[in-house]
Amino acid sequence: MRTSLSLSLAALSLIGSATAFPHPHQDSETVLSTSSSSSNQEKANAVKEAFQHAWNGYMKYAFPHDELHPVSNGYGDSRNGWGASAVDALSTAIIMGNADAVNTILDHVAKIDYTQTSDQVSLFETTIRYLGGMLSGYDLLTGPASGLVSDDLVDTLLTQSKNLGDVLKFAFDTPSGVPYNGLNITAQGNDGATTNGLAVTGTLVLEWTRLSDLTGDEEYANLSQRAESHLLNPQPSSGEPFSGLVGSHISIANGQFTDGAVSWNGGDDSFYEYLIKMYVYDPKRFEEYKDRWVLAAESTIEHLASHPQTRPDLTFLSSYNNGNYDLSSQHLTCFDGASFLLGGSVLGRQDFIDFGLELVHGCEATYNSTLTQIGPDSWGWDPSRVPSDQKAFYEKAGFYINSGYYVLRPEVIESFYYAYRITGDEVYRDWVWNAFVAINATCRTDSGFAAVSNVNTAGGGSKDNNQESFLFAEVMKYSYLTHAEDAEWQVQAGDQNEFVFNTEAHPMRVKRT
Ligand SMILES: *[C@@H]1O[C@H](CO)[C@@H](O)[C@H](O)[C@H]1NC(C)=O
Ligand SMILES: *[C@@H]1O[C@H](CO)[C@@H](O)[C@H](O)[C@H]1NC(C)=O
Ligand SMILES: *[C@@H]1O[C@H](CO)[C@@H](O)[C@H](O)[C@H]1NC(C)=O
Ligand SMILES: *[C@@H]1O[C@H](CO)[C@@H](O)[C@H](O)[C@H]1NC(C)=O
């Protein structure tokens, strides 16, 4: 998942030197290697072991609550108490062939009452985790994983998806059709916001369109596509400072952009991700989305690509606001490599693939420069802002750490996975393995996996008492898929993908009309 948090943009006017980047090593061969398959089988099994460890801890101490507190062996309900970790784990459990976990989750889904919660509901989080998790489970269990469990409860996934869509759809009942994100579902109320964020507005359309395509009721698709139409045709022109790159907030009253702050960071990120994924989902209906993604991708290469002065071989994405560039980035942003690789592969654009690999290499550098071999939550490379105690680190690594937390995020492993699947180059598979081993060594507790406070301290600093549900949905899934056999649900090179992953790593079956 990406989050809706966005950093305030500092008024900076520096941009990294434009030293030519030596081309990353890349196999012209795109056939996936079958060598050392036995050790890949062992690695896939090691990821299954880690999943089972976390699943057992969640079942023992937290189920049917939302998430495990992996240090105290308690639980939390940060996602409305509908069992977020169980629903988010479903598609991973299916792909791993874990019938016991799948049966437990299906029994649970049948019992969820989506009309009841005492907390505010996030339209975005609920869509990507719960709706995405259930729809993906339905697509997998009625498709390539049919027969894993008895059919009895599979239809419940679609019924409950429709129930959830019906609970949430009032959010779009605004003058512009741009939804409120913060909802009071029992009173059909909202948080009173006047704007909605780019990512939370633009990361609904895959799930809501899939819901319509599976149920035959066009309403859900129409609602999400009407909201998206304001993002595809940005008004006023100050909301699109570079072709295809748009601002961060949209007026709920009239659908206009209220700023022109541009980035691929948290708060903006998955809007760009979904533009190209909608085209993968259905190239006939979503050609306009693809055209917008291409514009954004070209502008990103031209305007946002940035190379640290001390490490001109690395590429990161800066952000832009009102004439100023901010030389900082986030773990969340590291989905960017995957997006360029997917778009480049689907559209046959080698320039996008090459740039995607540059971004992948930059994100790898944030991992392999730290003591734990895990990358920080955010970092910068502005030469005028290097903290005095990080000068030596910056000289060597090319960046300094702004937040040293690692909160079990998947984006770096996600982009390594796409790089491996699309180029077939084993180096990216090795990077997934290295990251997985480091996370297992640093974050593991007796009952699961914990966020850690400082990736550049031996042992990761202190453990944070939280295990986000996306540990199951994303970190475990991408780590497993990288080492697992080819399958219909795997990302494929070229334009013949059978599944497309939502931003929470839930694979949806593509719909070609
Ligand atoms: C939703 O609104 C109802 C009625 O005003 C109120 O009692 C309840 O506390 C609200 N729920 C949330 C999560 O704000
Ligand atoms: C959805 O949108 C299409 C195209 O605008 C329209 O023909 C159809 O009636 C709409 N369906 C619903 C249920 O709103
Ligand atoms: C560390 O990251 C850099 C930059 O991507 C890469 O060139 C190098 O191969 C990595 N080192 C290892 C040991 O993976
Ligand atoms: C993960 O950690 C557990 C517990 O320390 C260990 O038994 C297992 O071998 C580790 N897996 C990998 C792949 O390092």
Coordinates of C-alpha atoms and ligand atoms in Angstrom, one line a residue:
M1 CA 0.0 0.0 0.0
R2 CA 1.0 3.6 -0.2
T3 CA -0.1 6.0 2.5
S4 CA -1.9 9.3 2.4
L5 CA 0.9 11.1 4.4
S6 CA 2.7 13.7 2.4
L7 CA 5.7 15.6 3.5
S8 CA 5.7 19.3 3.6
L9 CA 7.9 20.5 0.7
A10 CA 10.9 22.5 1.7
A11 CA 11.7 25.6 -0.3
L12 CA 14.8 24.2 -2.1
S13 CA 16.1 25.2 -5.4
L14 CA 18.9 22.6 -5.8
I15 CA 18.8 19.8 -8.2
G16 CA 21.3 17.0 -8.4
S17 CA 24.0 17.0 -11.0
A18 CA 23.0 15.5 -14.3
T19 CA 26.0 13.2 -14.6
A20 CA 25.2 10.4 -17.1
F21 CA 24.2 7.2 -15.3
P22 CA 26.2 4.1 -16.3
H23 CA 23.6 1.7 -17.7
P24 CA 22.7 -1.0 -15.2
H25 CA 23.6 -4.5 -16.1
Q26 CA 20.7 -6.0 -17.9
D27 CA 20.2 -9.3 -19.6
S28 CA 18.9 -9.0 -23.2
E29 CA 17.5 -12.4 -22.4
T30 CA 14.0 -12.1 -20.9
V31 CA 13.4 -15.8 -20.4
L32 CA 13.4 -16.5 -16.7
S33 CA 16.2 -18.7 -15.6
T34 CA 15.4 -22.1 -14.4
S35 CA 18.9 -22.7 -12.9
S36 CA 19.3 -23.5 -9.2
S37 CA 15.5 -24.1 -9.0
S38 CA 16.0 -26.4 -6.0
S39 CA 17.5 -23.6 -4.0
N40 CA 14.7 -21.3 -5.2
Q41 CA 12.3 -23.9 -3.9
E42 CA 14.0 -23.8 -0.5
K43 CA 13.8 -20.0 -0.5
A44 CA 10.1 -20.1 -1.4
N45 CA 9.7 -22.5 1.5
A46 CA 11.6 -20.2 3.9
V47 CA 9.1 -17.4 3.0
K48 CA 6.2 -19.8 3.7
E49 CA 7.8 -20.5 7.1
A50 CA 7.9 -16.8 7.9
F51 CA 4.3 -16.3 6.8
Q52 CA 3.2 -19.3 9.0
H53 CA 5.1 -17.9 11.9
A54 CA 3.3 -14.6 11.6
W55 CA 0.0 -16.2 10.9
N56 CA 0.3 -18.5 14.0
G57 CA 1.1 -15.4 16.2
Y58 CA -1.9 -13.5 14.8
M59 CA -4.2 -16.4 15.3
K60 CA -3.0 -17.0 18.9
Y61 CA -3.0 -13.4 20.1
A62 CA -5.0 -11.2 17.8
F63 CA -7.6 -12.9 15.5
P64 CA -10.3 -11.7 14.7
H65 CA -8.9 -8.2 15.5
D66 CA -7.2 -6.1 12.9
E67 CA -3.5 -6.6 13.7
L68 CA -1.1 -8.3 16.1
H69 CA 1.0 -6.2 18.5
P70 CA 4.1 -8.4 18.1
V71 CA 6.1 -7.2 21.1
S72 CA 3.4 -7.3 23.8
N73 CA 1.5 -10.2 22.2
G74 CA -1.7 -8.1 22.1
Y75 CA -3.9 -6.8 19.4
G76 CA -5.1 -3.6 17.7
D77 CA -8.1 -2.5 15.7
S78 CA -6.8 0.3 13.6
R79 CA -8.9 -0.7 10.5
N80 CA -12.4 -0.7 12.0
G81 CA -12.1 -4.1 13.7
W82 CA -13.2 -6.2 10.7
G83 CA -10.1 -8.4 10.9
A84 CA -7.8 -6.5 8.5
S85 CA -4.9 -8.9 8.8
A86 CA -7.1 -11.9 8.0
V87 CA -8.6 -10.3 4.9
D88 CA -5.3 -8.9 3.8
A89 CA -3.6 -12.3 4.2
L90 CA -6.1 -14.1 2.0
S91 CA -4.6 -13.8 -1.5
T92 CA -1.1 -14.6 -0.1
A93 CA -2.4 -17.7 1.7
I94 CA -4.1 -18.8 -1.6
I95 CA -1.0 -18.3 -3.6
M96 CA 1.1 -20.3 -1.1
G97 CA -1.5 -23.1 -1.2
N98 CA -2.2 -22.7 2.5
A99 CA -5.7 -24.2 2.7
D100 CA -6.0 -24.1 6.5
A101 CA -5.4 -20.3 6.6
V102 CA -7.7 -19.8 3.6
N103 CA -10.6 -21.8 5.3
T104 CA -10.1 -19.8 8.5
I105 CA -10.2 -16.5 6.5
L106 CA -13.3 -17.5 4.5
D107 CA -15.2 -18.4 7.6
H108 CA -14.3 -15.1 9.1
V109 CA -15.3 -13.1 6.0
A110 CA -18.7 -14.6 6.1
K111 CA -19.2 -13.2 9.6
I112 CA -18.0 -9.6 9.0
D113 CA -20.7 -6.9 9.5
Y114 CA -19.4 -4.1 7.4
T115 CA -22.2 -1.8 8.5
Q116 CA -20.9 -1.6 12.1
T117 CA -17.8 0.2 13.4
S118 CA -17.2 2.7 16.2
D119 CA -14.4 4.4 14.3
Q120 CA -14.1 6.6 11.3
V121 CA -13.7 4.7 8.0
S122 CA -11.0 5.5 5.4
L123 CA -12.5 5.0 2.0
F124 CA -9.0 4.4 0.6
E125 CA -7.7 2.0 3.2
T126 CA -10.9 0.0 3.2
T127 CA -10.9 -0.2 -0.5
I128 CA -7.3 -1.4 -1.0
R129 CA -7.2 -3.8 2.0
Y130 CA -10.7 -5.2 2.5
L131 CA -12.4 -4.8 -0.9
G132 CA -9.2 -5.6 -2.8
G133 CA -8.4 -8.6 -0.6
M134 CA -11.9 -10.1 -1.0
L135 CA -12.1 -9.5 -4.8
S136 CA -8.7 -11.0 -5.3
G137 CA -9.6 -14.0 -3.2
Y138 CA -12.7 -14.4 -5.4
D139 CA -10.7 -14.1 -8.7
L140 CA -8.1 -16.6 -7.5
L141 CA -10.5 -19.1 -6.0
T142 CA -12.8 -19.1 -9.0
G143 CA -9.8 -19.2 -11.3
P144 CA -6.3 -20.7 -11.1
A145 CA -6.7 -21.7 -7.4
S146 CA -10.1 -23.3 -7.7
G147 CA -10.1 -26.6 -5.8
L148 CA -7.8 -25.3 -3.1
V149 CA -10.8 -25.3 -0.7
S150 CA -14.4 -26.4 -1.0
D151 CA -16.6 -24.0 -3.0
D152 CA -19.1 -23.3 -0.2
L153 CA -17.8 -20.0 1.0
V154 CA -16.2 -18.6 -2.2
D155 CA -19.3 -16.8 -3.3
T156 CA -19.4 -15.0 0.1
L157 CA -16.3 -13.1 -1.0
L158 CA -18.3 -11.4 -3.8
T159 CA -21.4 -11.0 -1.7
Q160 CA -19.4 -9.3 1.0
S161 CA -17.6 -7.2 -1.5
K162 CA -21.0 -5.9 -2.8
N163 CA -22.1 -5.3 0.8
L164 CA -19.0 -3.3 1.5
G165 CA -19.3 -1.3 -1.7
D166 CA -23.0 -0.5 -0.8
V167 CA -21.9 0.7 2.7
L168 CA -19.2 3.0 1.2
K169 CA -20.7 4.3 -1.9
F170 CA -22.4 7.4 -0.3
A171 CA -18.9 8.8 0.0
F172 CA -19.1 9.8 -3.7
D173 CA -22.3 11.7 -3.3
T174 CA -20.7 15.1 -3.5
P175 CA -21.2 18.0 -6.0
S176 CA -18.1 17.0 -8.0
G177 CA -18.2 13.2 -7.4
V178 CA -14.8 13.5 -5.7
P179 CA -15.4 11.4 -2.6
Y180 CA -14.8 12.2 1.0
N181 CA -12.1 9.9 2.4
G182 CA -13.0 10.1 6.1
L183 CA -16.4 8.5 6.6
N184 CA -18.9 8.0 9.4
I185 CA -20.7 5.0 7.9
T186 CA -23.3 4.6 10.6
A187 CA -24.5 8.2 10.2
Q188 CA -23.6 8.5 6.5
G189 CA -21.4 11.5 7.5
N190 CA -18.0 12.6 6.7
D191 CA -15.0 14.4 8.3
G192 CA -15.9 17.8 6.9
A193 CA -12.8 17.9 4.6
T194 CA -13.0 20.4 1.7
T195 CA -10.3 18.7 -0.4
N196 CA -9.3 15.1 -1.0
G197 CA -5.8 13.8 -1.7
L198 CA -4.5 12.7 -5.0
A199 CA -3.6 9.1 -4.0
V200 CA -6.8 8.5 -2.0
T201 CA -9.0 9.8 -4.8
G202 CA -7.0 8.0 -7.5
T203 CA -6.6 4.6 -5.9
L204 CA -10.1 3.4 -6.0
V205 CA -10.9 2.8 -9.6
L206 CA -9.3 -0.7 -10.0
E207 CA -11.2 -2.2 -7.1
W208 CA -14.5 -0.4 -7.8
T209 CA -14.4 -1.2 -11.5
R210 CA -13.6 -4.9 -10.7
L211 CA -16.6 -5.0 -8.4
S212 CA -18.9 -3.8 -11.2
D213 CA -17.4 -6.2 -13.7
L214 CA -18.0 -9.1 -11.4
T215 CA -21.4 -8.1 -10.2
G216 CA -22.8 -6.7 -13.5
D217 CA -23.8 -3.5 -11.6
E218 CA -22.1 -0.5 -13.3
E219 CA -22.7 1.9 -10.4
Y220 CA -19.4 1.2 -8.5
A221 CA -17.3 1.6 -11.7
N222 CA -19.2 4.8 -12.6
L223 CA -18.7 6.4 -9.2
S224 CA -14.9 5.7 -9.1
Q225 CA -14.4 6.7 -12.8
R226 CA -16.3 10.0 -12.4
A227 CA -14.0 10.9 -9.4
E228 CA -11.0 9.9 -11.5
S229 CA -12.2 12.1 -14.5
H230 CA -11.1 15.2 -12.6
L231 CA -7.6 13.7 -12.2
L232 CA -7.4 12.8 -15.9
N233 CA -8.5 16.3 -17.0
P234 CA -6.8 18.5 -14.4
Q235 CA -8.2 22.0 -13.9
P236 CA -7.0 24.7 -13.5
S237 CA -3.7 24.6 -15.5
S238 CA -1.7 25.4 -12.3
G239 CA -2.8 21.9 -11.1
E240 CA -0.6 20.3 -13.8
P241 CA 2.9 22.1 -13.7
F242 CA 4.5 19.4 -15.9
S243 CA 2.5 17.5 -18.5
G244 CA 0.9 14.5 -16.8
L245 CA 2.2 15.4 -13.3
V246 CA -0.5 16.9 -11.2
G247 CA -1.1 18.5 -7.8
S248 CA -1.8 16.8 -4.5
H249 CA -5.2 18.0 -3.5
I250 CA -8.6 18.2 -5.3
S251 CA -11.6 20.3 -4.2
I252 CA -14.5 18.1 -3.2
A253 CA -16.9 20.9 -4.2
N254 CA -15.8 21.4 -7.8
G255 CA -13.1 18.8 -8.7
Q256 CA -10.4 21.4 -9.2
F257 CA -6.8 21.0 -8.1
T258 CA -6.1 23.3 -5.1
D259 CA -2.3 23.1 -5.5
G260 CA 0.4 22.1 -8.0
A261 CA 2.7 20.2 -5.7
V262 CA 4.1 17.2 -7.6
S263 CA 5.7 14.0 -6.4
W264 CA 5.6 10.2 -6.5
N265 CA 5.7 10.1 -2.7
G266 CA 3.1 9.1 -0.2
G267 CA -0.1 11.0 -0.8
D268 CA 0.4 11.0 -4.6
D269 CA 2.1 7.7 -5.4
S270 CA -0.6 5.2 -6.2
F271 CA -2.5 7.6 -8.5
Y272 CA 0.3 7.1 -11.0
E273 CA 0.5 3.4 -10.2
Y274 CA -3.2 2.9 -11.1
L275 CA -3.0 4.8 -14.4
I276 CA -1.0 2.1 -16.1
K277 CA -2.6 -0.7 -14.1
M278 CA -6.0 0.3 -15.4
Y279 CA -4.6 -0.1 -19.0
V280 CA -3.3 -3.6 -18.1
Y281 CA -6.7 -4.4 -16.6
D282 CA -8.6 -3.4 -19.8
P283 CA -6.6 -1.7 -22.6
K284 CA -9.8 -0.9 -24.6
R285 CA -11.6 1.0 -21.8
F286 CA -8.6 2.6 -20.2
E287 CA -6.5 3.9 -23.1
E288 CA -6.8 7.5 -21.8
Y289 CA -5.4 6.4 -18.4
K290 CA -2.4 4.9 -20.3
D291 CA -1.9 8.1 -22.2
R292 CA -1.8 10.1 -19.0
W293 CA 0.7 7.7 -17.4
V294 CA 3.0 8.0 -20.4
L295 CA 2.9 11.8 -20.1
A296 CA 3.6 11.6 -16.4
A297 CA 6.4 9.1 -16.9
E298 CA 8.1 11.2 -19.6
S299 CA 7.8 14.4 -17.5
T300 CA 9.2 12.5 -14.5
I301 CA 12.4 11.5 -16.4
E302 CA 12.7 15.0 -17.7
H303 CA 12.0 17.0 -14.5
L304 CA 12.1 14.8 -11.3
A305 CA 15.1 12.4 -11.9
S306 CA 17.9 13.5 -9.6
H307 CA 21.4 12.2 -8.9
P308 CA 23.2 12.8 -5.5
Q309 CA 26.3 14.8 -5.8
T310 CA 28.4 12.3 -3.9
R311 CA 26.9 9.3 -5.8
P312 CA 26.0 10.4 -9.4
D313 CA 25.5 6.8 -10.3
L314 CA 22.3 6.7 -8.2
T315 CA 18.9 8.0 -9.4
F316 CA 16.1 9.1 -7.0
L317 CA 13.0 11.1 -7.7
S318 CA 12.8 14.6 -6.3
S319 CA 9.5 16.4 -5.8
Y320 CA 8.5 19.8 -7.1
N321 CA 6.4 22.7 -5.9
N322 CA 6.1 26.2 -7.1
G323 CA 9.5 26.4 -8.8
N324 CA 11.3 24.5 -6.1
Y325 CA 12.7 21.0 -6.0
D326 CA 12.9 19.0 -2.8
L327 CA 15.7 16.5 -2.8
S328 CA 14.2 13.8 -0.5
S329 CA 12.3 10.6 -1.0
Q330 CA 10.6 7.8 0.8
H331 CA 10.4 4.0 1.1
L332 CA 6.8 4.4 -0.2
T333 CA 8.2 6.1 -3.4
C334 CA 10.2 3.0 -4.3
F335 CA 7.1 1.5 -6.0
D336 CA 8.2 3.8 -8.9
G337 CA 10.7 1.3 -10.3
A338 CA 7.9 -1.3 -10.6
S339 CA 5.6 1.2 -12.3
F340 CA 8.2 2.2 -14.9
L341 CA 9.0 -1.5 -15.5
L342 CA 5.4 -2.5 -15.9
G343 CA 4.6 0.3 -18.2
G344 CA 7.7 -0.1 -20.2
S345 CA 7.2 -3.8 -20.6
V346 CA 3.5 -3.5 -21.5
L347 CA 4.0 -0.7 -24.0
G348 CA 7.3 -2.0 -25.4
R349 CA 9.2 1.2 -24.3
Q350 CA 12.8 0.2 -23.5
D351 CA 13.5 3.8 -22.2
F352 CA 10.9 3.3 -19.4
I353 CA 12.4 -0.1 -18.6
D354 CA 15.9 1.3 -18.4
F355 CA 14.7 4.2 -16.2
G356 CA 12.8 1.8 -14.0
L357 CA 16.0 -0.2 -13.4
E358 CA 17.8 3.0 -12.5
L359 CA 15.2 3.7 -9.8
V360 CA 15.4 0.0 -8.6
H361 CA 19.2 0.5 -8.2
G362 CA 18.7 3.6 -6.2
C363 CA 16.3 1.9 -3.9
E364 CA 18.7 -1.0 -3.5
A365 CA 21.4 1.5 -2.4
T366 CA 19.2 2.6 0.4
Y367 CA 19.0 -1.0 1.6
N368 CA 22.6 -2.1 1.1
S369 CA 24.1 1.1 2.7
T370 CA 22.7 0.5 6.2
L371 CA 23.9 -1.7 9.1
T372 CA 20.8 -3.8 9.0
Q373 CA 20.7 -4.0 5.1
I374 CA 17.1 -2.6 5.3
G375 CA 16.3 0.8 3.8
P376 CA 15.0 3.8 5.9
D377 CA 11.5 5.2 5.7
S378 CA 12.8 8.5 4.3
W379 CA 16.0 10.1 3.1
G380 CA 17.5 13.2 1.5
W381 CA 20.5 14.1 -0.7
D382 CA 20.4 17.9 -0.6
P383 CA 24.1 18.9 0.0
S384 CA 23.1 21.9 2.0
R385 CA 21.1 19.9 4.5
V386 CA 23.3 17.0 5.4
P387 CA 23.1 16.5 9.2
S388 CA 26.5 17.0 10.8
D389 CA 26.5 13.5 12.2
Q390 CA 25.8 11.9 8.8
K391 CA 28.5 13.6 6.7
A392 CA 30.6 10.4 6.3
F393 CA 27.5 8.3 5.6
Y394 CA 26.3 10.8 3.0
E395 CA 29.8 10.8 1.3
K396 CA 29.7 7.1 0.9
A397 CA 26.0 6.2 0.5
G398 CA 24.9 9.3 -1.5
F399 CA 22.0 10.1 0.9
Y400 CA 21.4 10.9 4.5
I401 CA 18.6 9.3 6.6
N402 CA 15.6 11.5 7.6
S403 CA 13.6 8.7 9.3
G404 CA 15.4 5.5 10.1
Y405 CA 12.2 3.6 10.8
Y406 CA 11.3 0.4 8.8
V407 CA 7.6 -0.3 9.3
L408 CA 7.4 -3.5 7.3
R409 CA 6.8 -1.7 4.0
P410 CA 7.0 -3.7 0.7
E411 CA 7.8 -1.2 -2.0
V412 CA 11.5 -2.0 -2.4
I413 CA 10.9 -5.7 -2.6
E414 CA 8.0 -5.0 -4.9
S415 CA 10.1 -3.2 -7.4
F416 CA 12.9 -5.9 -7.2
Y417 CA 10.1 -8.5 -8.0
Y418 CA 9.0 -6.6 -11.1
A419 CA 12.7 -6.1 -12.2
Y420 CA 13.3 -9.9 -11.9
R421 CA 10.1 -10.9 -13.7
I422 CA 10.5 -8.4 -16.5
T423 CA 14.3 -8.7 -17.2
G424 CA 14.9 -12.2 -15.9
D425 CA 18.1 -11.0 -14.4
E426 CA 19.0 -13.1 -11.3
V427 CA 20.6 -10.1 -9.5
Y428 CA 17.1 -8.7 -8.7
R429 CA 16.0 -12.1 -7.3
D430 CA 19.1 -12.0 -5.1
W431 CA 18.2 -8.5 -3.9
V432 CA 14.7 -9.8 -2.8
W433 CA 16.3 -12.6 -0.9
N434 CA 18.8 -10.3 0.8
A435 CA 16.0 -8.0 1.9
F436 CA 13.8 -10.8 3.1
V437 CA 16.7 -12.3 5.1
A438 CA 17.5 -8.9 6.6
I439 CA 13.8 -8.3 7.6
N440 CA 13.5 -11.8 9.1
A441 CA 16.7 -11.2 11.1
T442 CA 15.9 -7.7 12.3
C443 CA 12.1 -7.5 12.7
R444 CA 11.1 -11.0 13.8
T445 CA 9.6 -11.5 17.3
D446 CA 8.3 -14.5 19.1
S447 CA 4.8 -14.0 17.6
G448 CA 5.4 -12.1 14.3
F449 CA 7.3 -9.2 12.8
A450 CA 7.7 -5.7 14.3
A451 CA 8.5 -2.3 12.9
V452 CA 11.9 -1.1 13.9
S453 CA 13.1 2.4 14.8
N454 CA 16.6 2.7 13.3
V455 CA 17.7 0.6 10.3
N456 CA 21.2 2.0 10.6
T457 CA 21.8 0.6 14.1
A458 CA 22.9 -3.0 14.8
G459 CA 19.7 -4.9 15.4
G460 CA 17.5 -2.1 14.1
G461 CA 17.2 0.0 17.3
S462 CA 13.9 -0.5 19.3
K463 CA 11.0 -2.6 18.1
D464 CA 7.7 -0.9 17.6
N465 CA 4.7 -2.8 18.9
N466 CA 2.8 -3.0 15.6
Q467 CA 2.5 -5.4 12.7
E468 CA 0.6 -3.8 9.8
S469 CA -1.6 -6.1 7.8
F470 CA 0.4 -5.4 4.7
L471 CA 3.2 -7.6 6.1
F472 CA 0.9 -10.5 5.1
A473 CA -0.5 -9.0 1.9
E474 CA 2.7 -7.6 0.4
V475 CA 6.1 -8.3 2.0
M476 CA 5.3 -12.1 2.2
K477 CA 3.7 -12.3 -1.2
Y478 CA 6.4 -10.5 -3.3
S479 CA 9.2 -12.4 -1.4
Y480 CA 7.4 -15.7 -2.1
L481 CA 6.5 -15.0 -5.7
T482 CA 10.1 -14.1 -6.6
H483 CA 11.2 -17.6 -5.7
A484 CA 8.1 -19.5 -6.6
E485 CA 7.3 -21.3 -9.9
D486 CA 5.7 -19.4 -12.8
A487 CA 1.9 -19.2 -12.5
E488 CA -1.0 -17.4 -14.1
W489 CA -1.0 -14.8 -11.2
Q490 CA 2.7 -13.9 -11.6
V491 CA 3.7 -10.6 -13.3
Q492 CA 4.7 -11.5 -16.9
A493 CA 7.0 -9.6 -19.3
G494 CA 5.0 -8.1 -22.2
D495 CA 1.4 -7.2 -22.6
Q496 CA -0.2 -10.6 -21.8
N497 CA -0.6 -10.4 -18.0
E498 CA -3.6 -12.4 -16.8
F499 CA -3.7 -10.6 -13.4
V500 CA -2.9 -7.1 -12.2
F501 CA -2.0 -6.4 -8.6
N502 CA -3.8 -3.6 -6.7
T503 CA -1.6 -1.3 -4.5
E504 CA -2.0 -3.8 -1.6
A505 CA -0.6 -6.6 -3.8
H506 CA -3.9 -8.3 -4.3
P507 CA -4.0 -9.8 -7.8
M508 CA -7.2 -9.1 -9.8
R509 CA -8.0 -11.0 -13.0
V510 CA -7.7 -8.7 -16.0
K511 CA -10.8 -8.0 -18.0
R512 CA -10.3 -7.6 -21.7
T513 CA -13.4 -6.3 -23.4
Ligands
LIG1 C1 -21.1 9.0 13.6 O1 -22.2 9.8 13.9 C2 -23.0 9.4 14.9 C3 -24.2 10.3 14.9 O2 -23.9 11.7 14.9 C4 -22.2 9.6 16.2 O3 -23.0 9.2 17.3 C5 -21.0 8.7 16.1 O4 -20.1 8.9 17.2 C6 -20.2 9.1 14.9 N1 -19.1 8.1 14.7 C7 -17.8 8.5 14.5 C8 -16.8 7.4 14.3 O5 -17.5 9.7 14.5
LIG2 C1 -22.8 4.1 -15.9 O1 -22.3 4.9 -16.9 C2 -22.7 4.6 -18.2 C3 -21.9 5.5 -19.1 O2 -22.0 6.8 -18.7 C4 -24.2 4.8 -18.3 O3 -24.6 4.5 -19.6 C5 -24.9 3.9 -17.3 O4 -26.3 4.1 -17.3 C6 -24.3 4.1 -15.9 N1 -24.9 3.1 -15.0 C7 -25.2 3.3 -13.8 C8 -25.8 2.1 -13.0 O5 -25.1 4.4 -13.2
LIG3 C1 24.3 -2.1 -3.6 O1 23.6 -1.2 -4.4 C2 24.2 -0.7 -5.5 C3 23.3 0.3 -6.2 O2 22.2 -0.3 -6.6 C4 24.5 -1.9 -6.5 O3 25.1 -1.4 -7.6 C5 25.3 -2.9 -5.8 O4 25.4 -4.1 -6.6 C6 24.7 -3.3 -4.5 N1 25.5 -4.2 -3.7 C7 25.2 -5.5 -3.4 C8 26.2 -6.2 -2.7 O5 24.1 -6.0 -3.8
LIG4 C1 14.1 -16.5 9.9 O1 14.3 -16.5 11.2 C2 14.1 -17.7 11.9 C3 14.2 -17.4 13.4 O2 15.4 -16.9 13.7 C4 15.1 -18.7 11.4 O3 14.9 -20.0 12.0 C5 15.0 -18.8 9.9 O4 16.0 -19.7 9.4 C6 15.1 -17.5 9.3 N1 14.9 -17.6 7.8 C7 15.8 -17.1 7.0 C8 15.5 -17.4 5.5 O5 16.8 -16.5 7.3

